[in-house]
Tab-separated table of C-alpha atoms in Angstrom:
chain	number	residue	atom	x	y	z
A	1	UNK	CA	156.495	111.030	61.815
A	2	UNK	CA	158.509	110.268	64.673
A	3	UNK	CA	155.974	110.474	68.087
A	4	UNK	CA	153.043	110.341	66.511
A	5	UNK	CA	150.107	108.013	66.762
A	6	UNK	CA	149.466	105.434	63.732
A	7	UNK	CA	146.432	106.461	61.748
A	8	UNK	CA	143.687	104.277	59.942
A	9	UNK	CA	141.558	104.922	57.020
A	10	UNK	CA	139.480	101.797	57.937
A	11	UNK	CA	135.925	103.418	58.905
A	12	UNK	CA	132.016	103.290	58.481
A	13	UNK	CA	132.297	106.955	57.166
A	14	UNK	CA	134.993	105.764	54.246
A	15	UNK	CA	133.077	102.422	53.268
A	16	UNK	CA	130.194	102.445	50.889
A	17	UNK	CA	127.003	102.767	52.211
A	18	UNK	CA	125.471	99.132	50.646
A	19	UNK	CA	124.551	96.454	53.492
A	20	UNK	CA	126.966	94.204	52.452
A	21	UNK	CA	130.193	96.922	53.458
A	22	UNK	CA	127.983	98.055	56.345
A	23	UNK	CA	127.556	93.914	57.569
A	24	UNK	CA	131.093	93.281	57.207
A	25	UNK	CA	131.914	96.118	59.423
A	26	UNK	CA	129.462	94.756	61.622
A	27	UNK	CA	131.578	91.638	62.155
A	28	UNK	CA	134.811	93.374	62.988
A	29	UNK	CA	132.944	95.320	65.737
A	30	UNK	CA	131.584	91.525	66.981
A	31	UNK	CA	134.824	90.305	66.781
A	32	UNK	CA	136.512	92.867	68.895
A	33	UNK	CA	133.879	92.864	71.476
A	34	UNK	CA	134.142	89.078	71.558
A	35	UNK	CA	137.643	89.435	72.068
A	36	UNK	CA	137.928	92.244	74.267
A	37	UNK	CA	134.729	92.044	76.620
A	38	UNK	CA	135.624	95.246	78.162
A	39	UNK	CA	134.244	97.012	75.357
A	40	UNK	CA	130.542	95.779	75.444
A	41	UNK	CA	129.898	97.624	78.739
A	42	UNK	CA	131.584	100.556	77.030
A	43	UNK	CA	129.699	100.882	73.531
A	44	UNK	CA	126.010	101.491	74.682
A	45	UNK	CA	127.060	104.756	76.362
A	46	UNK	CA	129.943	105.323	73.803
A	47	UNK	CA	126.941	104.959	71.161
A	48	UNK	CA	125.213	107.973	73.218
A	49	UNK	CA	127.978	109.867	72.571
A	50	UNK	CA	127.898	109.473	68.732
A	51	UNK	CA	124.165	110.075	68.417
A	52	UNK	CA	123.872	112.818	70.670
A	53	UNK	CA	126.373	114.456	67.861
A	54	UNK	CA	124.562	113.429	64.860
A	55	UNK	CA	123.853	117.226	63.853
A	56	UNK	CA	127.655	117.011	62.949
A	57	UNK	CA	127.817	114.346	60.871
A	58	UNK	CA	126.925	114.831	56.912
A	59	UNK	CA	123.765	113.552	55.083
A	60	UNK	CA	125.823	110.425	53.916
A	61	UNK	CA	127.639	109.382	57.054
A	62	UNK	CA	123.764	109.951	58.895
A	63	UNK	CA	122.909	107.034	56.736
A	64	UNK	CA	126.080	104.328	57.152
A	65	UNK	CA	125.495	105.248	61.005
A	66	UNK	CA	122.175	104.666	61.247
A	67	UNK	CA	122.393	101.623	58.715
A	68	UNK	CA	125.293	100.345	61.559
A	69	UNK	CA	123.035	101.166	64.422
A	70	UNK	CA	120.323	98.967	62.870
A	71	UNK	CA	122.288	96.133	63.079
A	72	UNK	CA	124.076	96.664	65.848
A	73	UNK	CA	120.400	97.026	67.776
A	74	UNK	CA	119.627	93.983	65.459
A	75	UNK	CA	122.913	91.365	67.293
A	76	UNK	CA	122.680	92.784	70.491
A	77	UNK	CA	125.374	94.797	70.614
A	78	UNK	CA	123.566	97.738	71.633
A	79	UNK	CA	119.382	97.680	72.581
A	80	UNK	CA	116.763	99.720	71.249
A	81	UNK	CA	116.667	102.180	73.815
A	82	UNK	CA	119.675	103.510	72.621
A	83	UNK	CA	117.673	105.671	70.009
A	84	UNK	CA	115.348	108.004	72.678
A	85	UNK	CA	119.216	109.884	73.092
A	86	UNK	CA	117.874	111.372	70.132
A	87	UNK	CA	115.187	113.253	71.699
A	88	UNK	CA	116.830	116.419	72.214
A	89	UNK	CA	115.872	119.236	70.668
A	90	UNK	CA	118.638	120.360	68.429
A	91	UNK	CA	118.170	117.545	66.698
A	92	UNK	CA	114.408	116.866	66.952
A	93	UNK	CA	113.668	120.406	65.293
A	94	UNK	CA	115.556	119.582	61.817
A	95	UNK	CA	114.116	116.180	61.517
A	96	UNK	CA	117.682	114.861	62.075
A	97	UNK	CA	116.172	112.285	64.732
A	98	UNK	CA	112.979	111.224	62.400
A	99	UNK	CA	114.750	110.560	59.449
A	100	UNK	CA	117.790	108.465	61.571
A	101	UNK	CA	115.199	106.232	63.410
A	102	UNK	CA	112.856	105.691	60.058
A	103	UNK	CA	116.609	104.413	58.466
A	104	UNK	CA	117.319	102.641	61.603
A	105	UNK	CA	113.938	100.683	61.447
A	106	UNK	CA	113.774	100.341	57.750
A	107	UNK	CA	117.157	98.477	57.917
A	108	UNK	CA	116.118	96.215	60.802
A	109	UNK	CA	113.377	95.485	59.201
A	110	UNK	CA	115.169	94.334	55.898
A	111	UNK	CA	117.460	92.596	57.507
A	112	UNK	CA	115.901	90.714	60.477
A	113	UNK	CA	112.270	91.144	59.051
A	114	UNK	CA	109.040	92.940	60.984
A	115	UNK	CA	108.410	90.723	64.026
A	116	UNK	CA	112.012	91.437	65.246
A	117	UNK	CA	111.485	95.218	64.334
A	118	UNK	CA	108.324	94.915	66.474
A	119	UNK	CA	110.116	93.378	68.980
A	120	UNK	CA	112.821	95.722	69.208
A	121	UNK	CA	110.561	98.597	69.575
A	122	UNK	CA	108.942	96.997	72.749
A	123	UNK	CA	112.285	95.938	74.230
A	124	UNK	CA	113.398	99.449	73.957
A	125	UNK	CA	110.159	100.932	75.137
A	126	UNK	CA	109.657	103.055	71.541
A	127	UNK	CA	106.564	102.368	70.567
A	128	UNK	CA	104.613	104.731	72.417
A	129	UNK	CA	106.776	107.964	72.301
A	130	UNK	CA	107.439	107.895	67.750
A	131	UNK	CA	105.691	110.889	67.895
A	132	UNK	CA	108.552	112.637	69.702
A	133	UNK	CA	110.822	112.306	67.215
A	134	UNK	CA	108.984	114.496	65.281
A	135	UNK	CA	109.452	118.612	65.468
A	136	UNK	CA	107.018	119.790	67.768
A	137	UNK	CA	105.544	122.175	64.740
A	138	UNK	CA	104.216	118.766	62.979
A	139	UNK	CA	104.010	116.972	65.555
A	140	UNK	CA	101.150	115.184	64.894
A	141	UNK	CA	99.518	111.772	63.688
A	142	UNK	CA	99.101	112.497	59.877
A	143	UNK	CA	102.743	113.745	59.548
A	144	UNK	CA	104.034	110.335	61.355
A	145	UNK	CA	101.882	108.752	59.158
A	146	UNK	CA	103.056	109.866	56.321
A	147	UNK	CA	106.650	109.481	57.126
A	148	UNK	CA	106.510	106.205	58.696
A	149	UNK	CA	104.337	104.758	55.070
A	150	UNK	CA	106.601	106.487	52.802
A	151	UNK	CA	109.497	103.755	54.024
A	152	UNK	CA	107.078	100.595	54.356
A	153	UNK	CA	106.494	101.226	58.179
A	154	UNK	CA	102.926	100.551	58.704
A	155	UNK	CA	102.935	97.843	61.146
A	156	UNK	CA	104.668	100.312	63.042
A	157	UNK	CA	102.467	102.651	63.276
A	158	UNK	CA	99.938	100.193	64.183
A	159	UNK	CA	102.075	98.807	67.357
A	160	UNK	CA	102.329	102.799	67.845
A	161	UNK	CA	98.748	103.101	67.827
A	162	UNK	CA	97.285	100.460	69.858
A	163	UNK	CA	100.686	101.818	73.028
A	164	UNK	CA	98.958	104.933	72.439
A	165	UNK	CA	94.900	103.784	73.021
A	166	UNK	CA	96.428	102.055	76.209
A	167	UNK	CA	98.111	104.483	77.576
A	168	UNK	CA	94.739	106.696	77.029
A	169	UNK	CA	92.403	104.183	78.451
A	170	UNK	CA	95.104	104.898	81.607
A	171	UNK	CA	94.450	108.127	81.801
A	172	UNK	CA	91.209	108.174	81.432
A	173	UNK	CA	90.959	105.313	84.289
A	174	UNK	CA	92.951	107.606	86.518
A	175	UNK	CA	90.976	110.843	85.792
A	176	UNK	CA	88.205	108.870	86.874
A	177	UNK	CA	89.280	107.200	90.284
A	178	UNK	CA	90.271	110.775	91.068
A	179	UNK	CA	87.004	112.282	90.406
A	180	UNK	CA	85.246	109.568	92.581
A	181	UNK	CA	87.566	109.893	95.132
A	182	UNK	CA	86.511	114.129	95.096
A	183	UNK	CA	82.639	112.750	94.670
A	184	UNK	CA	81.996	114.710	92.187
A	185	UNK	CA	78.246	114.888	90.631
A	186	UNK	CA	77.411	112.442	87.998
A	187	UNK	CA	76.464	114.797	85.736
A	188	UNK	CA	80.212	116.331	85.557
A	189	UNK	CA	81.422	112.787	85.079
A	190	UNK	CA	79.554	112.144	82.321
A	191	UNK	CA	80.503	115.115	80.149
A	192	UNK	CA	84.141	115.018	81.511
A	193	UNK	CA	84.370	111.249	80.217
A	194	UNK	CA	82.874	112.000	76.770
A	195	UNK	CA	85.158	114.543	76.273
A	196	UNK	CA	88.125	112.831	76.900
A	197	UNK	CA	86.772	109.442	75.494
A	198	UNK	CA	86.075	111.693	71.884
A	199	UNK	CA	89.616	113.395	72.198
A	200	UNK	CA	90.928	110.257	72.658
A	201	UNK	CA	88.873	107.951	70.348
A	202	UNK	CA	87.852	105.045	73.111
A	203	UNK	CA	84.670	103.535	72.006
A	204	UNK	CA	81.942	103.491	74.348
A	205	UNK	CA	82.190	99.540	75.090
A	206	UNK	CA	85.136	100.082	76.505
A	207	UNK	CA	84.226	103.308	78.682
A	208	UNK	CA	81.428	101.658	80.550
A	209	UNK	CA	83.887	98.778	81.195
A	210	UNK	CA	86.225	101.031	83.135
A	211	UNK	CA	83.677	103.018	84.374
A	212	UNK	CA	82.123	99.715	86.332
A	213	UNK	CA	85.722	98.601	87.531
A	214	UNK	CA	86.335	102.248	88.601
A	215	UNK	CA	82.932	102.229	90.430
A	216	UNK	CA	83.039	98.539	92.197
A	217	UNK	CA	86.662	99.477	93.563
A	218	UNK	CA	85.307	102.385	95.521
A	219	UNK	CA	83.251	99.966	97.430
A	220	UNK	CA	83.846	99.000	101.036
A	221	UNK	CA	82.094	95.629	101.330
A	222	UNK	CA	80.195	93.946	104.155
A	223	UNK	CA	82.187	90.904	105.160
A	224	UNK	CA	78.728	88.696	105.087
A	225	UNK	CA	78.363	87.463	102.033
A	226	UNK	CA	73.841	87.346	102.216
A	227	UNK	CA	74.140	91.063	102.856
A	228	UNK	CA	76.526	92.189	99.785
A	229	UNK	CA	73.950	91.614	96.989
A	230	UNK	CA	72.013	94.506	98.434
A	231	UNK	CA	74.835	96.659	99.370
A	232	UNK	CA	76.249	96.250	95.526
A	233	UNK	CA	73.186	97.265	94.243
A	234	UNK	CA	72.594	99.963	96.412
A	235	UNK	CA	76.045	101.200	95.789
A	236	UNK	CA	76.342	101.087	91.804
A	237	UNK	CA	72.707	102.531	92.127
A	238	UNK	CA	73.988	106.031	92.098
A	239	UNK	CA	76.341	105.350	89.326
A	240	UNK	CA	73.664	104.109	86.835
A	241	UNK	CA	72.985	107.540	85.519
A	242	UNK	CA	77.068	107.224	84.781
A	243	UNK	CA	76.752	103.558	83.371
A	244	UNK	CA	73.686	104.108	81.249
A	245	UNK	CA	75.708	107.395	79.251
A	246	UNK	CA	78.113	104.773	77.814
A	247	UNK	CA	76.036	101.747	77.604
A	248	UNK	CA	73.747	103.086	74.284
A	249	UNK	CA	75.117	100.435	71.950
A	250	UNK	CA	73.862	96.684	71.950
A	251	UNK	CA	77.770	95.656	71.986
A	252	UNK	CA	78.944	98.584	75.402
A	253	UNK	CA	75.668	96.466	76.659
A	254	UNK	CA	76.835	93.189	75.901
A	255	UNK	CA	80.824	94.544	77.071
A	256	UNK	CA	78.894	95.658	80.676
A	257	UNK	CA	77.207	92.183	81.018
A	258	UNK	CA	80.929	90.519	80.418
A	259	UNK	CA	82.336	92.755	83.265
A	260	UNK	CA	79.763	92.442	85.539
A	261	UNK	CA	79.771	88.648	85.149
A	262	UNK	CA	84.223	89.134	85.537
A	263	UNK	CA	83.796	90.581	88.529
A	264	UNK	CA	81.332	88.316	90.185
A	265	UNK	CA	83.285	85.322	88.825
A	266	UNK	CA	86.451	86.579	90.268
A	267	UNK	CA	85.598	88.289	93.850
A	268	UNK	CA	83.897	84.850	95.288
A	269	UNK	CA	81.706	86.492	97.489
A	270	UNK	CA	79.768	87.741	94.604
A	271	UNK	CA	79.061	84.879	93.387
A	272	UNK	CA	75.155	85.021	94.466
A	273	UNK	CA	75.121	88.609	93.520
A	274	UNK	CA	75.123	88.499	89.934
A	275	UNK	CA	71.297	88.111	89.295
A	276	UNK	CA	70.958	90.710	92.038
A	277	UNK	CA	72.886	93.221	90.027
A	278	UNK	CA	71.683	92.648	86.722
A	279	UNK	CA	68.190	93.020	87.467
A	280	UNK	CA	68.904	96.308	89.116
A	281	UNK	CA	70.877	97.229	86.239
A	282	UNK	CA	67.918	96.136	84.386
A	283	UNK	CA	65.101	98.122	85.891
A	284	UNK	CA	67.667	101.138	85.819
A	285	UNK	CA	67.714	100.932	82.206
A	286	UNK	CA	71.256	100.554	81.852
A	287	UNK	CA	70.322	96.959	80.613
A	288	UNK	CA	67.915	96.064	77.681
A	289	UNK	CA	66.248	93.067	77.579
A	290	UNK	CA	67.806	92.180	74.061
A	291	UNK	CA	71.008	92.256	75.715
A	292	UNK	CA	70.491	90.071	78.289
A	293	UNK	CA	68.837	87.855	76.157
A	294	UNK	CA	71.991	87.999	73.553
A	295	UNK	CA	74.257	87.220	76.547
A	296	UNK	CA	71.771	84.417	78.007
A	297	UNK	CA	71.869	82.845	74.722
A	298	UNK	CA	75.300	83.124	73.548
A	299	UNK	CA	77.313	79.781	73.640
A	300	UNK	CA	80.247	81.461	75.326
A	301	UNK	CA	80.823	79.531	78.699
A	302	UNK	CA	84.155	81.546	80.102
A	303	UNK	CA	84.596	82.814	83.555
A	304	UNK	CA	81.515	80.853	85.223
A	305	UNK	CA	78.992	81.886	82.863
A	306	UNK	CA	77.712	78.190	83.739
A	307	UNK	CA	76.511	78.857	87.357
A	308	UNK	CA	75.179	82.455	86.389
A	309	UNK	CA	73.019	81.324	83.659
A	310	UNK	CA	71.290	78.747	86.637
A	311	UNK	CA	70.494	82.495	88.448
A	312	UNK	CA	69.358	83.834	85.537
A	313	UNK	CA	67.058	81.246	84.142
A	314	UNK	CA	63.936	82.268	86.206
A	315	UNK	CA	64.162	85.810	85.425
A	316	UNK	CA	65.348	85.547	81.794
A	317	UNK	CA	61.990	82.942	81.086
A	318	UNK	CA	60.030	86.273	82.110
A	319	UNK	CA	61.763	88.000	79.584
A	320	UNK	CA	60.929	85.271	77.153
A	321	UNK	CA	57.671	85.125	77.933
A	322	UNK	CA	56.800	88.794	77.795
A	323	UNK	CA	59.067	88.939	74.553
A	324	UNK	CA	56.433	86.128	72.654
A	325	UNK	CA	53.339	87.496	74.068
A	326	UNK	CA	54.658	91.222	72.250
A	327	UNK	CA	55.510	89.195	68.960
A	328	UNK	CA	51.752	87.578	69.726
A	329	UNK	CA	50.299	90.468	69.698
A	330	UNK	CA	51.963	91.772	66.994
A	331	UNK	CA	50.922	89.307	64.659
A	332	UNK	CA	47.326	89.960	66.086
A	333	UNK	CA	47.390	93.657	65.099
C-alpha cells in the first residue's frame, strides 16, 4: 500500500536453525558492516538491546539467536562481554540466561574449537562470574556442573575453577593484611585463616606462602644491610606460631623454603639473610630438618638457590651429621 514502508521476510527468526542457514546469515551481517562501518559501533549496544529482551523471544528463536551470537562473538563482530547483559534477574530466575550462554559456548566451541572458547571467556572477563547465570535458588557448584557437562563444557568449568581459587587466594590475602594492620593476636589469625582456607579449599602450601609475603610486607627495614638479618628474624619471630599452623605438610614446608629463598633472592639486601632466617625458622619448628635437607638436595637451581646453598652448607653438614649418627645408632639398637 501506498505510504507504507517495504517489508522483508529475510530473518534469523524465519531461517532454519542448522549452522549452515545461521553462517550464511552471518555473512550478510559481515558484509553490511564492511560496507557500512557506521554500524559496527552501533551493534554491540544494539545487541544489548536484543538480549536484555530475550524473555520475549520463543524457545526456537532463543536458539538461532544465541547460535548467531556465537558467531558473531566468534568474527569479532561483537566481544564476549556482551553476554553479562544477561545478568538481570528476570531472566536469571527462569534459566533463560544459563541455557542462552551454554548454546552460545557450545556453538563457539563447535565452530572455532575450545582454545578460542577459552579465549573468549577471558577476553570478555566470564570466567569467573558462570555461576551468576544461574538462579540464585541453585546457585551453586554441582548444578553448574551439571549443566555445563551435560553440553561437553568441562574445560570450562575448569578455567571457571582455577578464576575462582584466585580470586579466593585474594581475599584471603586481603583479610589478612587487614588483620595485621589491626594486630590482631595470632591465635585469632590462625583459626580465622583455617576457616576461610577450608571454605575456600586453598591447600595449606599455599596459605603459609601468603601468610610469609603478608608478614615480610609489614616490615619497616633498617637501611644497613649487617643489621637486617637480625631485625627479619626478630620480626617474623612473632609470626612463627602463624607460619608453623600451615606449614604441617613436608610439601607447605618445602613451598615456605621456596618463598623464603624468593624473597631473599629478590629484595638484594637480603641476600646474607637467608641462612639467618632459616635457622630461626628452624629452631622455631616451623622448619624440619627433612625439609631443609629435601630443599638442600634438590637439583633445582632457580632464583639464586646457587649462592644460598654456599650459606647453608655449614649448617646443613650439622644436620647431616646428626642425621647419620641417629641412623648409627639405630642400627646399634
Amino acid at each position: 500500500m501506498d505510504g507504507e514502508s517495504p517489508k522483508t521476510n529475510t530473518c534469523i527468526f524465519n531461517a532454519s536453525e542448522d549452522m549452515e542457514s545461521m553462517r550464511n546469515f552471518e555473512q550478510v551481517f559481515v558484509k553490511l558492516m564492511r560496507r557500512y562501518k557506521y554500524l559496527e559501533k552501533m551493534f554491540e549496544e544494539e545487541m544489548k538491546k536484543v538480549l536484555v529482551y530475550l524473555k520475549g523471544f520463543e524457545p526456537a528463536q532463543r536458539i538461532k539467536l544465541a547460535r548467531m551470537t556465537a558467531l558473531w562473538i566468534g568474527n569479532g563482530c561483537v566481544p564476549p562481554s556482551v553476554l553479562l547483559v544477561m545478568l538481570n534477574e528476570h531472566i536469571v530466575k527462569d534459566n533463560l540466561a544459563l541455557d542462552f550462554v551454554l548454546e552460545v559456548f557450545a556453538c563457539i566451541k563447535q565452530e572455532r574449537g575450545t582454545a578460542s572458547l577459552v579465549t573468549a571467556l577471558k577476553k570478555g572477563q566470564l570466567e569467573g562470574r558462570l555461576l551468576e547465570f544461574l538462579p540464585l535458588n541453585r546457585r551453586t557448584e554441582e548444578v553448574l556442573a551439571a549443566a555445563f557437562a551435560s553440553r561437553g563444557l568441562a574445560e570450562l568449568l575448569r578455567l571457571h575453577r582455577a578464576q575462582a581459587s584466585q580470586e579466593a587466594r585474594r581475599e584471603l590475602t586481603r583479610a589478612l593484611e587487614d588483620e595485621l594492620a589491626d594486630d590482631k593476636p595470632v591465635r585469632d589469625l590462625i583459626q580465622e585463616l583455617r576457616d576461610m582456607a577450608v571454605k575456600h579449599a586453598i591447600p595449606d602450601h599455599e596459605v603459609v606462602a601468603i601468610i610469609w609475603t603478608c608478614v615480610m610486607n609489614r616490615g619497616e627495614w633498617n637501611k644497613k644491610e649487617e643489621l637486617l638479618p637480625e631485625q627479619a628474624a626478630k620480626h617474623l619471630r612473632h609470626y612463627t606460631p602463624l607460619l608453623a599452623a600451615f606449614a604441617q605438610s613436608a610439601k607447605a614446608e618445602i613451598a615456605l623454603l621456596t618463598k623464603v629463598q624468593e624473597y631473599c633472592y629478590e629484595n638484594m639486601s637480603f641476600m646474607r639473610a637467608f641462612s639467618k632466617l632459616v635457622l630461626m625458622l628452624y629452631k622455631s619448628n616451623v622448619l624440619s630438618e627433612e625439609a631443609i635437607l629435601k630443599w638442600y638436595r634438590d637439583p633445582n637451581s632457580s632464583k639464586g638457590k646457587l649462592m644460598f646453598l654456599d650459606q647453608m652448607k655449614k649448617f646443613v653438614e650439622w644436620l647431616q651429621s646428626a642425621e647419620e649418627e641417629s641412623e648409627s645408632g639405630e642400627e646399634e639398637d
